[in-house]
């Protein structure tokens, strides 16, 4: 039996050992578990030993790897050292060569000359190598493209349909994109490689020429399998106002493999078109400005619309006499399928990276284009023929009504279509390009003679309606009672002005539907401008009637002329305000070419706008007849004042008990006040002020020339009498201004001279013009002043 | 101070204010559309409203120009007249340049809007999935915007109805005021007629009292008359009855005696009784009538 080992000393144990043992042996019964504890501890020890062994192995492998790496780094350093030694040796060779005599100079010369040429040759070799590599790469890509196209053709010829078919095409499209990217970079960096680019373009164009019809044919076959176009008979047999939920949309009913095939085909077509646009923009790189005008319709949407067009033509032919059915059918088809364009097809367009295309707009523009084409070919020739054949008044009137009805249908159709387009939330550009594509009135762009015909018919219809209202005298006497319009209070126009403005605004509203700017301008020049001319002729005719009969001596004639002037001025102010609007500013630039980019020519007068000629004529009419009113009153006043002027002795009479104004002057002033009061009641304020100022100026001249310049003699009492009479004359005009003397400058200054002392006048006149200015006499010349002074008799 | 000079100074101040305001509106028009994306919010005013304000400003400037043209010759001194007229020329040039600037600003605003639309279109239709996501967000926002617009439209219609209701109430109030006036006039007229009606009432009371007294007198008179007539009649009828009763009594006694004597003589006695009574009745009436006569 082996000897028992002695227990170790308790003091040699560590604190952790004590805590471990205390945790394990709490009670006396735990001593029986000591055997299990020993086995557990042994198990843990063995596990730890294994872990330690594994770590040792990892360390050994790490050290081995580091050693090998270190060996490779050492090898690299040795190589670097060797190369540096070579470099230093070559440098020392050069230095030793330069240290030599003539031979060293020759060596250096050779080195100096050879290095650039050597570098140049190396660069040329590098360039040739790059060219060769690029050519090989492009050749490989184009070969892939051609193989794919051929395989597609072969599969198509076999009429076998497999899943790999679309994959081949997509592969071809991807290869085309890669080729395009390479060509773009080559065209940018190496302009001298034009032959390579053109050669590749030639082969790629040929491949695309074969691929596009094939893709379109596959797309059409796929559409047929989807049962597109939908049955129009169901659309026409049902109510045209039925809800769109009832319509069976094949695009929404696609399921499973058909849907994936359709999406793939659509994606392929969009990708092809994107490639085409990209290539075209690269080829037209210098002429990018022209590219803006070039906008190709989306091929996939076009292929959706063409079968519908063919199917619709049969119904259109039946409805040639009822165009409203044609527009209703086209609108219904457009509206029913427009949402599927946004929800289903637009993400595919985005996926194909085709920028600048909205499926909704493309769908609408394609439908409208097909409708416009049909209108141009079938409908408009019929209507134009009716107008040409109709020589009788009744038949022509009926043809005109039909024409206007057709235009109304087109305008309402365009409004509804544009609201469809704007529902997508994308801001549609309000430019001629976009409006032309979604407007059925774009038929007038190719046929301006039809626009002229429309303008002529519109003008005739408006003038017929307007003439009936012109002949009604009540429209000329009643005033516009709308208090909300402040301008009507200022100008006090008769009702006929508002009626005329309604007609003119109606013409302008219809012209707003015309998509092109130059066509709008043309329509307004042919329809709106003659309307204004007609109105001006009516005003002029009324004034001339009043003038011809009684020479405006009757009060009714004055009222008639005043109302005409009010109407003209009101229309003039409205035209002036309209000329500030952008709608008219654009047309006023005078551009006639649709291809010309509208410049921001800045004209400064309303007379340079689209209604400039009419504005000038209205202004001329107004000024002319205001002057006539003044002349008429002046003539009557002159006739009545004649006796007063002839009485030359009154300026030398003695003063009686009380001054009384002579009877002749009172009569003339009463006439003056009566006439001006009538005109004040009827004429607008601005024109009336112009009228009485003109009248005051003329009366000033009349009195000055007839009395002060007529060699009469004034005594002190005569001067006083003249002063009193002039005060009474001023009193007539004091109604409209505070100091009427300001509007009678010659009379006022003449009176000032007459009131001066004798010595003052004589001394002043001898000093000449300067003295006149100092004494605030500006409107009388020196000769006139002397003549007035000679009239003075000092007692 | 001269009132013309005061008016001219007022016109000058109004011109300067209107000029600055109009310039501000023109600058706003010129900036329209530029800050659309940056601010992220709506414009403060719409372009039509800005143009309306600018047009109103130009109209006011034109009106002030007209006023100054009218006031200039009325100034008291020549120096003032000349300086005011030169100022008027300056105003005309400023008005002209304002009008030119307004046109340029409108064209600039249209160009700004076109560029903003172009940028947005390039963003939404630029191709790729980010365009799809952006467009879906935009469509959602457009839906919200259209909802807000429909709410605004309905609120505007409600406001219109309220305005109409206010106008109708105003008309009703005017009618009520007119009724009040009419009633007040009637009241004053009635008060004027008050004394007249009082005197009329007194007269009517007097007449009524007189009528009552007359009725009493008539009733009393008629009663007395009737009483007298009844008295006279009753007197005559009473005497006749007494006579008839006495005669009847006498005849009855006679008849009783005869009946007790002989039974066969009853019939002749009755006949005799009847013959006796008739002459008796006739004779007293004739006698009475003679007595009264």
Short mmCIF file of C-alpha atoms in Angstrom, two decimals, chain A residues 95-343:
data_model
loop_
_atom_site.label_atom_id
_atom_site.label_comp_id
_atom_site.label_asym_id
_atom_site.label_seq_id
_atom_site.Cartn_x
_atom_site.Cartn_y
_atom_site.Cartn_z
CA UNK A 95 28.41 61.18 -65.70
CA UNK A 96 31.56 59.36 -66.68
CA UNK A 97 30.65 59.94 -70.33
CA UNK A 98 30.19 63.67 -69.75
CA UNK A 99 33.50 63.80 -68.00
CA UNK A 100 35.20 62.52 -71.10
CA UNK A 101 36.17 64.69 -73.99
CA UNK A 102 34.62 64.93 -77.44
CA UNK A 103 33.37 61.40 -77.37
CA UNK A 104 31.18 62.17 -74.36
CA UNK A 105 29.62 65.14 -76.15
CA UNK A 106 28.70 62.99 -79.12
CA UNK A 107 27.10 60.39 -76.85
CA UNK A 108 25.05 63.01 -75.05
CA UNK A 109 23.91 64.51 -78.31
CA UNK A 110 22.72 61.17 -79.55
CA UNK A 111 20.85 60.55 -76.27
CA UNK A 112 19.23 63.99 -76.34
CA UNK A 113 17.93 63.52 -79.86
CA UNK A 114 16.84 59.92 -79.65
CA UNK A 115 14.79 60.04 -76.47
CA UNK A 116 11.92 62.24 -77.78
CA UNK A 117 11.66 60.30 -81.00
CA UNK A 118 11.79 57.09 -79.04
CA UNK A 119 9.02 58.34 -76.75
CA UNK A 120 6.98 59.38 -79.74
CA UNK A 121 7.29 55.99 -81.31
CA UNK A 122 6.35 54.36 -78.03
CA UNK A 123 3.25 56.57 -77.86
CA UNK A 124 2.33 55.68 -81.42
CA UNK A 125 2.69 52.02 -80.64
CA UNK A 126 0.52 52.50 -77.58
CA UNK A 127 -2.10 54.34 -79.62
CA UNK A 128 -2.13 51.63 -82.26
CA UNK A 129 -2.46 49.06 -79.55
CA UNK A 130 -5.41 50.89 -77.98
CA UNK A 131 -7.03 51.29 -81.39
CA UNK A 132 -6.59 47.60 -82.09
CA UNK A 133 -8.01 46.66 -78.72
CA UNK A 134 -11.03 48.92 -79.16
CA UNK A 135 -11.61 47.65 -82.66
CA UNK A 136 -11.44 44.06 -81.50
CA UNK A 137 -13.81 44.77 -78.64
CA UNK A 138 -16.33 46.54 -80.85
CA UNK A 139 -16.04 43.79 -83.43
CA UNK A 140 -16.82 41.24 -80.77
CA UNK A 141 -19.82 43.21 -79.54
CA UNK A 142 -21.18 43.81 -83.02
CA UNK A 143 -20.65 40.15 -83.77
CA UNK A 144 -22.71 39.29 -80.72
CA UNK A 145 -25.42 41.67 -81.86
CA UNK A 146 -25.55 40.19 -85.32
CA UNK A 147 -25.58 36.67 -83.96
CA UNK A 148 -28.46 37.54 -81.67
CA UNK A 149 -30.39 39.13 -84.52
CA UNK A 150 -29.78 36.13 -86.74
CA UNK A 151 -30.79 33.73 -84.05
CA UNK A 152 -33.95 35.73 -83.47
CA UNK A 153 -34.71 35.62 -87.16
CA UNK A 154 -34.10 31.91 -87.27
CA UNK A 155 -36.35 31.34 -84.30
CA UNK A 156 -38.94 33.59 -85.82
CA UNK A 157 -38.80 31.69 -89.06
CA UNK A 158 -39.28 28.42 -87.28
CA UNK A 159 -42.28 30.00 -85.52
CA UNK A 160 -41.22 28.34 -82.34
CA UNK A 161 -41.86 30.27 -79.14
CA UNK A 162 -39.59 29.71 -76.19
CA UNK A 163 -38.55 31.52 -73.06
CA UNK A 164 -35.04 32.04 -74.39
CA UNK A 165 -36.43 34.11 -77.23
CA UNK A 166 -36.89 37.28 -75.21
CA UNK A 167 -33.67 36.68 -73.38
CA UNK A 168 -31.80 36.71 -76.67
CA UNK A 169 -33.36 40.03 -77.58
CA UNK A 170 -32.66 41.54 -74.19
CA UNK A 171 -29.10 40.34 -74.48
CA UNK A 172 -28.88 42.05 -77.86
CA UNK A 173 -30.24 45.26 -76.40
CA UNK A 174 -27.75 45.16 -73.55
CA UNK A 175 -24.94 44.59 -76.01
CA UNK A 176 -26.20 47.50 -78.05
CA UNK A 177 -26.16 49.70 -74.98
CA UNK A 178 -22.60 48.68 -74.20
CA UNK A 179 -21.60 49.38 -77.77
CA UNK A 180 -23.25 52.77 -77.58
CA UNK A 181 -21.39 53.65 -74.41
CA UNK A 182 -18.08 52.70 -75.97
CA UNK A 183 -18.86 54.64 -79.10
CA UNK A 184 -19.79 57.68 -77.04
CA UNK A 185 -16.53 57.60 -75.15
CA UNK A 186 -14.57 57.03 -78.37
CA UNK A 187 -16.32 59.94 -80.07
CA UNK A 188 -15.45 62.18 -77.14
CA UNK A 189 -11.84 61.20 -76.58
CA UNK A 190 -10.68 60.28 -80.08
CA UNK A 191 -12.32 62.47 -82.70
CA UNK A 192 -9.87 61.19 -85.29
CA UNK A 193 -11.29 57.67 -85.12
CA UNK A 194 -14.30 58.72 -87.18
CA UNK A 195 -13.92 55.88 -89.65
CA UNK A 196 -14.12 53.27 -86.92
CA UNK A 197 -17.20 54.94 -85.45
CA UNK A 198 -18.90 55.20 -88.81
CA UNK A 199 -18.12 51.59 -89.66
CA UNK A 200 -19.59 50.37 -86.39
CA UNK A 201 -22.57 52.68 -86.85
CA UNK A 202 -23.20 51.21 -90.26
CA UNK A 203 -23.27 47.66 -88.97
CA UNK A 204 -25.34 48.57 -85.91
CA UNK A 205 -27.84 50.49 -88.04
CA UNK A 206 -28.27 47.47 -90.23
CA UNK A 207 -28.85 45.29 -87.20
CA UNK A 208 -31.36 47.75 -85.77
CA UNK A 209 -33.11 47.98 -89.11
CA UNK A 210 -33.73 44.27 -88.88
CA UNK A 211 -34.52 44.25 -85.18
CA UNK A 212 -37.09 47.02 -84.97
CA UNK A 213 -39.67 45.62 -87.44
CA UNK A 214 -39.21 42.24 -85.85
CA UNK A 215 -39.83 43.63 -82.37
CA UNK A 216 -42.87 45.53 -83.59
CA UNK A 217 -44.23 42.46 -85.34
CA UNK A 218 -43.78 40.40 -82.20
CA UNK A 219 -45.45 43.15 -80.20
CA UNK A 220 -48.40 43.18 -82.56
CA UNK A 221 -48.74 39.42 -82.42
CA UNK A 222 -48.65 39.62 -78.65
CA UNK A 223 -51.34 42.30 -78.68
CA UNK A 224 -53.49 40.09 -80.86
CA UNK A 225 -53.10 37.25 -78.40
CA UNK A 226 -54.15 39.66 -75.66
CA UNK A 227 -57.31 40.43 -77.68
CA UNK A 228 -56.32 44.00 -78.36
CA UNK A 229 -58.02 46.15 -79.64
CA UNK A 230 -61.08 45.60 -77.48
CA UNK A 231 -64.41 45.18 -79.19
CA UNK A 232 -65.66 48.61 -80.18
CA UNK A 233 -69.12 47.22 -80.82
CA UNK A 234 -69.53 46.68 -77.09
CA UNK A 235 -68.46 50.27 -76.58
CA UNK A 236 -70.83 51.61 -79.19
CA UNK A 237 -73.77 49.38 -78.32
CA UNK A 238 -73.58 50.33 -74.67
CA UNK A 239 -74.34 53.86 -73.63
CA UNK A 240 -71.54 56.25 -74.42
CA UNK A 241 -71.88 57.74 -70.96
CA UNK A 242 -71.46 54.44 -69.17
CA UNK A 243 -68.89 54.17 -66.44
CA UNK A 244 -65.41 53.04 -67.20
CA UNK A 245 -65.57 50.11 -64.78
CA UNK A 246 -67.78 48.28 -67.24
CA UNK A 247 -65.11 48.40 -69.93
CA UNK A 248 -62.96 45.29 -70.20
CA UNK A 249 -59.37 46.42 -70.36
CA UNK A 250 -57.12 43.74 -71.85
CA UNK A 251 -54.05 45.37 -70.33
CA UNK A 252 -55.43 44.90 -66.84
CA UNK A 253 -56.66 41.39 -67.52
CA UNK A 254 -53.24 40.06 -68.43
CA UNK A 255 -52.06 37.23 -66.19
CA UNK A 256 -49.07 35.02 -65.71
CA UNK A 257 -46.81 34.40 -68.64
CA UNK A 258 -48.77 36.68 -70.97
CA UNK A 259 -48.18 39.60 -68.66
CA UNK A 260 -44.48 38.89 -68.36
CA UNK A 261 -44.22 38.49 -72.12
CA UNK A 262 -46.03 41.76 -72.70
CA UNK A 263 -43.90 43.60 -70.18
CA UNK A 264 -40.79 42.18 -71.76
CA UNK A 265 -41.89 43.14 -75.24
CA UNK A 266 -42.88 46.63 -74.15
CA UNK A 267 -39.60 47.02 -72.33
CA UNK A 268 -37.71 45.88 -75.41
CA UNK A 269 -39.45 48.40 -77.63
CA UNK A 270 -38.84 51.22 -75.18
CA UNK A 271 -35.21 50.25 -74.85
CA UNK A 272 -34.84 50.19 -78.61
CA UNK A 273 -36.37 53.62 -78.89
CA UNK A 274 -34.14 54.91 -76.12
CA UNK A 275 -31.12 53.59 -77.98
CA UNK A 276 -32.32 55.19 -81.16
CA UNK A 277 -32.73 58.58 -79.48
CA UNK A 278 -29.38 58.28 -77.79
CA UNK A 279 -27.63 57.46 -81.04
CA UNK A 280 -29.37 60.27 -82.85
CA UNK A 281 -28.41 62.79 -80.21
CA UNK A 282 -24.79 61.60 -80.42
CA UNK A 283 -24.77 61.89 -84.17
CA UNK A 284 -26.31 65.36 -84.02
CA UNK A 285 -23.98 66.41 -81.24
CA UNK A 286 -23.12 69.76 -82.78
CA UNK A 287 -26.74 70.58 -83.64
CA UNK A 288 -28.29 70.00 -80.26
CA UNK A 289 -30.55 72.98 -80.63
CA UNK A 290 -32.40 71.35 -83.46
CA UNK A 291 -32.91 68.25 -81.39
CA UNK A 292 -35.39 70.07 -79.18
CA UNK A 293 -37.90 70.28 -81.99
CA UNK A 294 -37.52 66.61 -82.79
CA UNK A 295 -39.87 64.56 -80.66
CA UNK A 296 -40.71 61.05 -81.76
CA UNK A 297 -43.89 59.40 -80.55
CA UNK A 298 -43.48 56.36 -78.35
CA UNK A 299 -43.48 53.30 -80.60
CA UNK A 300 -45.24 51.03 -78.16
CA UNK A 301 -48.11 53.45 -77.59
CA UNK A 302 -48.40 54.05 -81.32
CA UNK A 303 -48.81 50.34 -81.88
CA UNK A 304 -51.61 50.34 -79.30
CA UNK A 305 -53.41 53.16 -81.07
CA UNK A 306 -53.09 52.02 -84.68
CA UNK A 307 -55.40 48.98 -84.35
CA UNK A 308 -57.94 51.13 -82.52
CA UNK A 309 -57.80 53.65 -85.32
CA UNK A 310 -58.45 50.99 -87.93
CA UNK A 311 -61.35 49.64 -85.92
CA UNK A 312 -62.80 53.11 -85.35
CA UNK A 313 -62.69 54.15 -88.98
CA UNK A 314 -65.65 51.94 -89.82
CA UNK A 315 -67.76 53.71 -87.23
CA UNK A 316 -66.46 57.11 -88.28
CA UNK A 317 -67.57 56.48 -91.84
CA UNK A 318 -71.08 55.77 -90.65
CA UNK A 319 -71.11 58.96 -88.61
CA UNK A 320 -69.75 61.37 -91.18
CA UNK A 321 -72.89 63.49 -90.84
CA UNK A 322 -72.79 63.50 -87.03
CA UNK A 323 -69.31 64.54 -85.89
CA UNK A 324 -70.33 64.66 -82.24
CA UNK A 325 -70.45 60.87 -82.19
CA UNK A 326 -66.92 60.71 -83.56
CA UNK A 327 -65.59 63.00 -80.85
CA UNK A 328 -67.54 61.18 -78.17
CA UNK A 329 -66.15 57.80 -79.21
CA UNK A 330 -62.56 59.02 -79.37
CA UNK A 331 -62.89 60.70 -76.00
CA UNK A 332 -64.41 57.60 -74.43
CA UNK A 333 -61.65 55.34 -75.70
CA UNK A 334 -59.01 57.82 -74.58
CA UNK A 335 -60.50 58.21 -71.13
CA UNK A 336 -61.14 54.53 -70.50
CA UNK A 337 -57.58 53.41 -71.08
CA UNK A 338 -55.62 56.43 -69.93
CA UNK A 339 -55.23 55.23 -66.34
CA UNK A 340 -53.68 51.94 -67.42
CA UNK A 341 -51.05 53.95 -69.23
CA UNK A 342 -50.01 55.64 -66.02
CA UNK A 343 -50.17 52.67 -63.70
#
